Amino acid sequence: MKIICDNKIPFLKGALEPYADVVYLPGSETTADVVSDADALITRTRTKCNEALLKGSSVKMIATATIGFDHIDTVWCERNGISWTNAPGCNSWSVQQYIASLLVTMASEMGFNCSDKTLGVIGVGNVGSKVAKIAAVLGFKVLLNDPPRARREGNAGFVSLDELVSRSDIITCHVPLQREGEDATYHLFNRKRIAGLRKYQILINSSRGEVVDNIALKEALGSGSIKAASLDVWENEPDIDRELLGMLFTATPHIAGYSLDGKANGTWMSVQAVGRALDLPCKDWKVKEIPLPAQPVEFCLDASGKSFQQVMTEAILYTYRIREDDGRLRENPSEFERQRADYPVRREFPAFTIRLSGADRRMQQALNEIGFNLIIKD
């Protein structure tokens, strides 16, 4: 049995070797010749799993260690007897942390109170629901838009896209890329919708690059018709628009979901899926140990004399400072892919313990609710 694996998927080496011949390659080197005699692929978004790659091969199963699966031609695969799976929700907590860091950075640098702003969340699945939760904890008023969920569950709790856009100060996208159908998201923010945004509004996209028309966004930022925008995902990655890069509030190289916890989740979900599909004895395999970040995972936070927003900002930015990723990309935009491949260890909130003093009950509850471990000091 032969399994081809993307060599940038962490924690994978050793998981399948007892049961198969495992070949590790960069996504760009996973070609039709390479997969012709393979039984399964474990991959990421950079490998296009379509007829050109798979026709005539012996591949029976594809597992992508990512939430997104628009790089897999699912219709062709299903018609040709190839099963596939993604890793839904694997990095949703990581994206929550990323957006939290972005929101508190915006609040600090732009000088606003979170409780005075409305955040519109487009796409309320595994990721969007967690983003909505932490935004509410931070004090934002939150609006939700998710047409598929609204059809299934009823309209209560959801608003239309037009209403969300008209009522939100900050808009954040967490949708899959769909090019056709009633829930198409390709250029969801097209020239017309971007032109309808107002000068106080901010647009964030950490879903898929093609959800936002980058040329139209650049024109809007250049004319000052919207306040700001932040992108983690781009059209034409990794060849990103350098002019647009210079106009953004923050710019990062598609790493919102790149916490090591999220990567570990994607890896074990993929290994287990391949184990089930090929009847291998790794159906219950898990990542045993996740490395620690550069900073100590236990830290002190004295909340005395600080506002709720100051305390939350200090805690969130201790775990992850979005400006560090932003700075690296601005300094070397040509190294977009290398920055993704060599991304430093980032751990999510539950990996950290706060020795907390001087905090009121609201602060304690909020920090605990978003995942921090607390040691309360008198």
PDB file of C-alpha atoms in Angstrom, residues 2-9 12 16 23 27 30 35 38-49 53-54 59-74 77 82-88 90 263 265-278 280 282 285:
ATOM      1  CA  LYS A   2       1.319   3.452  -0.942  1.00  0.00           C
ATOM      2  CA  ILE A   3       0.340   6.832   0.522  1.00  0.00           C
ATOM      3  CA  ILE A   4       1.561  10.201  -0.791  1.00  0.00           C
ATOM      4  CA  CYS A   5       1.749  12.955   1.847  1.00  0.00           C
ATOM      5  CA  ASP A   6       2.428  16.663   1.690  1.00  0.00           C
ATOM      6  CA  ASN A   7       5.759  17.136   3.464  1.00  0.00           C
ATOM      7  CA  LYS A   8       4.605  20.340   5.181  1.00  0.00           C
ATOM      8  CA  ILE A   9       1.900  18.620   7.243  1.00  0.00           C
ATOM      9  CA  LEU A  12       2.548  13.103  10.252  1.00  0.00           C
ATOM     10  CA  LEU A  16       1.419   5.544   8.739  1.00  0.00           C
ATOM     11  CA  VAL A  23       6.221   9.186   0.367  1.00  0.00           C
ATOM     12  CA  GLY A  27       2.569  19.916  -2.851  1.00  0.00           C
ATOM     13  CA  THR A  30       2.698  15.830  -6.274  1.00  0.00           C
ATOM     14  CA  VAL A  35       0.270   9.403  -7.639  1.00  0.00           C
ATOM     15  CA  ALA A  38      -0.775   5.447  -4.850  1.00  0.00           C
ATOM     16  CA  ASP A  39      -3.706   4.250  -2.763  1.00  0.00           C
ATOM     17  CA  ALA A  40      -4.265   7.492  -0.854  1.00  0.00           C
ATOM     18  CA  LEU A  41      -3.214  11.136  -0.637  1.00  0.00           C
ATOM     19  CA  ILE A  42      -2.903  13.306   2.462  1.00  0.00           C
ATOM     20  CA  THR A  43      -2.654  16.834   1.211  1.00  0.00           C
ATOM     21  CA  ARG A  44      -3.161  20.570   1.697  1.00  0.00           C
ATOM     22  CA  THR A  45      -4.740  23.325  -0.368  1.00  0.00           C
ATOM     23  CA  ARG A  46      -1.790  23.798  -2.727  1.00  0.00           C
ATOM     24  CA  THR A  47      -2.359  20.417  -4.439  1.00  0.00           C
ATOM     25  CA  LYS A  48      -5.175  20.482  -6.994  1.00  0.00           C
ATOM     26  CA  CYS A  49      -6.839  17.083  -6.769  1.00  0.00           C
ATOM     27  CA  LEU A  53      -3.808  14.650 -11.333  1.00  0.00           C
ATOM     28  CA  LEU A  54      -5.883  11.549 -10.694  1.00  0.00           C
ATOM     29  CA  VAL A  59      -5.966   6.479  -5.679  1.00  0.00           C
ATOM     30  CA  LYS A  60      -8.962   5.431  -3.599  1.00  0.00           C
ATOM     31  CA  MET A  61      -8.920   8.114  -0.901  1.00  0.00           C
ATOM     32  CA  ILE A  62      -7.937  11.771  -0.491  1.00  0.00           C
ATOM     33  CA  ALA A  63      -7.696  13.414   2.924  1.00  0.00           C
ATOM     34  CA  THR A  64      -6.943  17.125   3.133  1.00  0.00           C
ATOM     35  CA  ALA A  65      -5.686  18.337   6.500  1.00  0.00           C
ATOM     36  CA  THR A  66      -7.599  21.590   6.035  1.00  0.00           C
ATOM     37  CA  ILE A  67     -11.094  22.955   6.549  1.00  0.00           C
ATOM     38  CA  GLY A  68     -11.337  24.105   2.941  1.00  0.00           C
ATOM     39  CA  PHE A  69     -11.669  21.591   0.131  1.00  0.00           C
ATOM     40  CA  ASP A  70     -12.141  23.725  -2.979  1.00  0.00           C
ATOM     41  CA  HIS A  71      -8.805  22.317  -4.234  1.00  0.00           C
ATOM     42  CA  ILE A  72     -10.523  18.921  -4.585  1.00  0.00           C
ATOM     43  CA  ASP A  73     -12.770  18.310  -7.591  1.00  0.00           C
ATOM     44  CA  THR A  74     -15.255  16.459  -5.424  1.00  0.00           C
ATOM     45  CA  CYS A  77     -13.677  12.156  -7.530  1.00  0.00           C
ATOM     46  CA  ILE A  82     -12.436   8.200  -5.075  1.00  0.00           C
ATOM     47  CA  SER A  83     -13.586   9.078  -1.567  1.00  0.00           C
ATOM     48  CA  TRP A  84     -12.407  12.281   0.067  1.00  0.00           C
ATOM     49  CA  THR A  85     -12.525  14.045   3.385  1.00  0.00           C
ATOM     50  CA  ASN A  86     -11.552  17.402   4.821  1.00  0.00           C
ATOM     51  CA  ALA A  87     -10.919  18.352   8.450  1.00  0.00           C
ATOM     52  CA  PRO A  88     -13.937  20.485   9.402  1.00  0.00           C
ATOM     53  CA  CYS A  90      -9.704  21.622  12.791  1.00  0.00           C
ATOM     54  CA  LYS A 263      -2.432  21.779  12.493  1.00  0.00           C
ATOM     55  CA  ASN A 265      -6.097  18.543  14.691  1.00  0.00           C
ATOM     56  CA  GLY A 266      -5.988  18.486  10.889  1.00  0.00           C
ATOM     57  CA  THR A 267      -3.270  15.833  10.894  1.00  0.00           C
ATOM     58  CA  TRP A 268      -4.955  13.397  13.266  1.00  0.00           C
ATOM     59  CA  MET A 269      -8.312  13.835  11.527  1.00  0.00           C
ATOM     60  CA  SER A 270      -6.644  12.980   8.193  1.00  0.00           C
ATOM     61  CA  VAL A 271      -4.738   9.963   9.531  1.00  0.00           C
ATOM     62  CA  GLN A 272      -7.865   8.570  11.147  1.00  0.00           C
ATOM     63  CA  ALA A 273      -9.861   9.113   7.938  1.00  0.00           C
ATOM     64  CA  VAL A 274      -7.286   7.262   5.846  1.00  0.00           C
ATOM     65  CA  GLY A 275      -7.202   4.501   8.454  1.00  0.00           C
ATOM     66  CA  ARG A 276     -10.954   4.056   8.214  1.00  0.00           C
ATOM     67  CA  ALA A 277     -11.008   4.209   4.405  1.00  0.00           C
ATOM     68  CA  LEU A 278      -8.174   1.714   3.899  1.00  0.00           C
ATOM     69  CA  LEU A 280      -5.577   0.347   8.627  1.00  0.00           C
ATOM     70  CA  CYS A 282      -4.626   3.838  12.897  1.00  0.00           C
ATOM     71  CA  TRP A 285      -4.287   7.710  16.169  1.00  0.00           C
TER      72      TRP A 285
END
